[in-house]
């Protein structure tokens, strides 16, 4: 006979479907399986595409050596340049592509397809800190005014071209340049080129005005 002074060993109870711990366990297992399946599916959906390291301006040569390959999930891979597609030796950018952006296939072309032309303009050296390759500027012009007075009469300033891209900035080495001036090369759309060239040939003063919210290095 069992000793009445000895406590009875607890009986193991069969888990009940009503036990909330069992439901939580099943839910955690289901979530783990779903998360693993999602990760595998998304990894399979990523593809390799080219991304810029520096800004590309119209007319810049496109060489895969200057690009980096990244794996991304994109809805339409045909829209972008990939390592699977050979890049022609004469390929250039026909529109601007910012630094760190995926390279669209539509940005590739030949020099004959580039619809902008570089024009050099004097600019205040104080503005150089606010601009870099790929920045945007407005061009304002003060045209000569025959009815004005003084040795160099000009009319009121007016907007000449809006939002043109900066291609390069370098030191102004001309004999008449002041120490506070640099030369900025901007890309002018072919359609706007006559107005800009007419302003330059007339001796008008063209002022480069950076758009706000750009580089300040």
CSV table of C-alpha atoms in Angstrom, one decimal:
chain,number,residue,atom,x,y,z
A,1,UNK,CA,0.0,0.0,0.0
A,2,UNK,CA,1.2,3.5,-0.8
A,3,UNK,CA,2.4,5.5,2.2
A,4,UNK,CA,-0.3,8.1,2.9
A,5,UNK,CA,2.3,10.5,4.1
A,6,UNK,CA,4.0,10.6,0.6
A,7,UNK,CA,2.5,13.2,-1.7
A,8,UNK,CA,1.0,11.9,-4.9
A,9,UNK,CA,3.0,12.6,-8.1
A,10,UNK,CA,1.3,15.1,-10.3
A,11,UNK,CA,-0.3,13.6,-13.4
A,12,UNK,CA,0.7,14.9,-16.8
A,13,UNK,CA,-2.3,16.4,-18.4
A,14,UNK,CA,-2.9,16.0,-22.1
A,15,UNK,CA,-2.7,19.4,-23.8
A,16,UNK,CA,-6.1,20.6,-24.7
A,17,UNK,CA,-7.0,22.4,-27.9
A,18,UNK,CA,-8.5,25.0,-25.7
A,19,UNK,CA,-5.0,25.8,-24.2
A,20,UNK,CA,-4.1,29.3,-25.5
A,21,UNK,CA,-0.4,28.4,-25.4
A,22,UNK,CA,-0.9,25.7,-28.0
A,23,UNK,CA,-2.6,28.2,-30.3
A,24,UNK,CA,0.2,30.8,-29.9
A,25,UNK,CA,2.8,28.1,-30.7
A,26,UNK,CA,1.0,27.1,-33.9
A,27,UNK,CA,0.7,30.8,-34.9
A,28,UNK,CA,4.4,31.4,-34.3
A,29,UNK,CA,5.3,28.4,-36.5
A,30,UNK,CA,3.0,29.5,-39.2
A,31,UNK,CA,4.5,33.1,-39.1
A,32,UNK,CA,8.0,31.7,-39.3
A,33,UNK,CA,7.1,29.5,-42.3
A,34,UNK,CA,5.4,32.5,-44.1
A,35,UNK,CA,8.4,34.8,-43.4
A,36,UNK,CA,10.8,32.3,-44.7
A,37,UNK,CA,8.7,31.8,-47.8
A,38,UNK,CA,8.5,35.6,-48.3
A,39,UNK,CA,12.2,36.1,-48.0
A,40,UNK,CA,13.0,33.3,-50.5
A,41,UNK,CA,10.4,34.7,-53.0
A,42,UNK,CA,11.7,38.3,-52.7
A,43,UNK,CA,15.4,37.2,-53.1
A,44,UNK,CA,14.4,35.4,-56.3
A,45,UNK,CA,12.6,38.5,-57.6
A,46,UNK,CA,15.7,40.8,-57.3
A,47,UNK,CA,17.8,41.5,-60.3
A,48,UNK,CA,21.2,43.1,-61.0
A,49,UNK,CA,21.1,46.6,-62.5
A,50,UNK,CA,23.6,49.4,-63.0
A,51,UNK,CA,23.6,52.4,-60.7
A,52,UNK,CA,25.6,55.6,-61.1
A,53,UNK,CA,28.3,56.6,-58.7
A,54,UNK,CA,28.5,60.2,-59.9
A,55,UNK,CA,26.1,62.3,-61.8
A,56,UNK,CA,25.8,61.8,-65.5
A,57,UNK,CA,25.1,64.8,-67.8
A,58,UNK,CA,24.0,64.7,-71.4
A,59,UNK,CA,27.1,64.0,-73.6
A,60,UNK,CA,29.0,62.1,-70.8
A,61,UNK,CA,30.4,58.8,-71.9
A,62,UNK,CA,28.8,55.7,-70.3
A,63,UNK,CA,31.3,53.0,-69.3
A,64,UNK,CA,30.2,50.1,-67.2
A,65,UNK,CA,33.6,50.5,-65.3
A,66,UNK,CA,32.3,53.8,-63.9
A,67,UNK,CA,29.0,52.2,-62.7
A,68,UNK,CA,28.2,49.9,-59.9
A,69,UNK,CA,26.0,46.8,-59.9
A,70,UNK,CA,23.3,46.5,-57.3
A,71,UNK,CA,20.5,43.9,-56.7
A,72,UNK,CA,17.1,45.5,-56.5
A,73,UNK,CA,13.4,44.6,-56.9
A,74,UNK,CA,12.0,46.5,-59.9
A,75,UNK,CA,8.6,46.1,-61.5
A,76,UNK,CA,9.9,46.3,-65.0
A,77,UNK,CA,13.6,45.3,-65.6
A,78,UNK,CA,13.4,46.3,-69.2
A,79,UNK,CA,13.4,50.0,-68.2
A,80,UNK,CA,16.9,49.8,-66.8
A,81,UNK,CA,20.5,49.1,-67.9
A,82,UNK,CA,21.7,45.7,-66.7
A,83,UNK,CA,25.0,43.8,-66.8
A,84,UNK,CA,23.4,41.3,-69.1
A,85,UNK,CA,23.2,43.9,-71.9
A,86,UNK,CA,26.4,45.1,-73.6
A,87,UNK,CA,26.9,48.8,-73.5
A,88,UNK,CA,28.0,50.2,-77.0
A,89,UNK,CA,31.5,51.8,-77.1
A,90,UNK,CA,30.0,55.1,-78.3
A,91,UNK,CA,27.2,55.2,-75.7
A,92,UNK,CA,26.7,58.6,-74.0
A,93,UNK,CA,24.0,59.9,-71.7
A,94,UNK,CA,21.3,61.8,-73.6
A,95,UNK,CA,19.7,63.1,-70.4
A,96,UNK,CA,20.8,63.7,-66.8
A,97,UNK,CA,21.0,60.9,-64.3
A,98,UNK,CA,21.7,61.8,-60.7
A,99,UNK,CA,24.3,60.2,-58.5
A,100,UNK,CA,23.2,56.9,-56.9
A,101,UNK,CA,20.3,56.5,-59.4
A,102,UNK,CA,19.5,53.4,-61.4
A,103,UNK,CA,20.5,54.0,-65.0
A,104,UNK,CA,17.4,54.0,-67.3
A,105,UNK,CA,17.9,52.4,-70.7
A,106,UNK,CA,16.3,55.5,-72.2
A,107,UNK,CA,19.2,57.6,-70.9
A,108,UNK,CA,21.6,55.9,-73.4
A,109,UNK,CA,22.2,57.1,-76.9
A,110,UNK,CA,24.7,58.6,-79.2
A,111,UNK,CA,26.3,62.0,-79.5
A,112,UNK,CA,23.9,62.9,-82.4
A,113,UNK,CA,21.0,62.4,-80.0
A,114,UNK,CA,22.1,64.8,-77.4
A,115,UNK,CA,19.8,67.8,-77.6
A,116,UNK,CA,21.9,70.2,-75.4
A,117,UNK,CA,25.1,72.2,-76.0
A,118,UNK,CA,27.6,73.5,-73.5
A,119,UNK,CA,28.0,77.2,-73.1
A,120,UNK,CA,30.6,78.9,-70.9
A,121,UNK,CA,29.6,81.9,-68.8
A,122,UNK,CA,31.4,84.0,-66.2
A,123,UNK,CA,30.0,83.6,-62.7
A,124,UNK,CA,30.8,85.0,-59.3
A,125,UNK,CA,33.3,82.8,-57.4
A,126,UNK,CA,31.2,83.2,-54.3
A,127,UNK,CA,28.4,81.0,-55.9
A,128,UNK,CA,30.8,78.1,-56.6
A,129,UNK,CA,30.1,76.6,-53.2
A,130,UNK,CA,26.4,76.2,-54.0
A,131,UNK,CA,26.9,74.4,-57.3
A,132,UNK,CA,28.4,71.1,-58.6
A,133,UNK,CA,28.1,69.0,-61.7
A,134,UNK,CA,24.4,68.3,-62.2
A,135,UNK,CA,23.1,71.3,-60.3
A,136,UNK,CA,20.4,73.5,-61.9
A,137,UNK,CA,20.6,77.3,-62.4
A,138,UNK,CA,18.5,80.0,-64.0
A,139,UNK,CA,20.1,82.5,-66.5
A,140,UNK,CA,19.0,86.1,-66.2
A,141,UNK,CA,19.9,88.7,-68.8
A,142,UNK,CA,20.1,92.5,-68.9
A,143,UNK,CA,19.9,93.5,-72.5
A,144,UNK,CA,21.4,96.8,-73.9
A,145,UNK,CA,18.8,99.6,-73.8
A,146,UNK,CA,19.3,102.2,-76.6
A,147,UNK,CA,17.1,104.7,-74.6
A,148,UNK,CA,19.2,104.3,-71.5
A,149,UNK,CA,21.8,106.7,-70.2
A,150,UNK,CA,25.4,106.2,-69.2
A,151,UNK,CA,28.4,104.5,-70.9
A,152,UNK,CA,26.8,101.0,-70.9
A,153,UNK,CA,23.0,101.4,-70.7
A,154,UNK,CA,21.1,98.2,-70.0
A,155,UNK,CA,17.4,97.4,-69.6
A,156,UNK,CA,15.8,95.6,-66.6
A,157,UNK,CA,16.9,92.1,-65.9
A,158,UNK,CA,14.7,89.3,-67.3
A,159,UNK,CA,14.7,85.5,-67.2
A,160,UNK,CA,16.5,84.1,-70.2
A,161,UNK,CA,16.6,80.4,-69.6
A,162,UNK,CA,15.2,78.4,-66.7
A,163,UNK,CA,16.6,75.4,-64.9
A,164,UNK,CA,19.6,74.6,-67.0
A,165,UNK,CA,22.1,72.0,-65.9
A,166,UNK,CA,25.7,72.7,-64.7
A,167,UNK,CA,28.3,70.6,-66.6
A,168,UNK,CA,31.5,72.0,-65.2
A,169,UNK,CA,33.0,74.8,-63.1
A,170,UNK,CA,36.6,75.9,-63.6
A,171,UNK,CA,38.9,78.9,-63.1
A,172,UNK,CA,38.5,81.8,-65.4
A,173,UNK,CA,41.8,82.3,-67.1
A,174,UNK,CA,40.8,85.1,-69.5
A,175,UNK,CA,42.8,88.4,-69.4
A,176,UNK,CA,39.7,90.4,-68.3
A,177,UNK,CA,38.5,88.1,-65.6
A,178,UNK,CA,38.6,89.3,-62.0
A,179,UNK,CA,39.8,87.3,-59.1
A,180,UNK,CA,36.2,86.9,-57.9
A,181,UNK,CA,35.1,85.2,-61.1
A,182,UNK,CA,35.0,81.6,-62.4
A,183,UNK,CA,33.7,80.0,-65.6
A,184,UNK,CA,30.6,77.8,-65.4
A,185,UNK,CA,29.7,75.6,-68.3
A,186,UNK,CA,25.9,75.0,-68.6
A,187,UNK,CA,24.0,72.8,-70.9
A,188,UNK,CA,21.6,74.7,-73.1
A,189,UNK,CA,18.7,73.1,-74.9
A,190,UNK,CA,19.1,73.4,-78.7
A,191,UNK,CA,15.8,75.2,-78.8
A,192,UNK,CA,17.0,77.9,-76.4
A,193,UNK,CA,20.5,78.2,-77.9
A,194,UNK,CA,19.6,81.1,-80.4
A,195,UNK,CA,18.3,83.3,-77.5
A,196,UNK,CA,21.5,82.7,-75.4
A,197,UNK,CA,23.8,83.2,-78.4
A,198,UNK,CA,22.0,86.4,-79.4
A,199,UNK,CA,22.3,87.7,-75.8
A,200,UNK,CA,26.1,87.0,-75.8
A,201,UNK,CA,26.7,88.6,-79.2
A,202,UNK,CA,24.9,91.7,-78.1
A,203,UNK,CA,27.1,92.2,-75.2
A,204,UNK,CA,24.3,91.6,-72.7
A,205,UNK,CA,25.2,90.8,-69.1
A,206,UNK,CA,24.1,87.2,-68.2
A,207,UNK,CA,23.8,86.4,-64.6
A,208,UNK,CA,23.9,82.8,-63.3
A,209,UNK,CA,21.4,82.2,-60.4
A,210,UNK,CA,21.5,78.9,-58.6
A,211,UNK,CA,18.3,77.3,-57.6
A,212,UNK,CA,17.8,76.8,-53.9
A,213,UNK,CA,18.3,73.6,-52.0
A,214,UNK,CA,21.4,72.4,-53.8
A,215,UNK,CA,25.0,71.6,-53.0
A,216,UNK,CA,26.7,73.7,-50.3
A,217,UNK,CA,30.1,72.2,-49.8
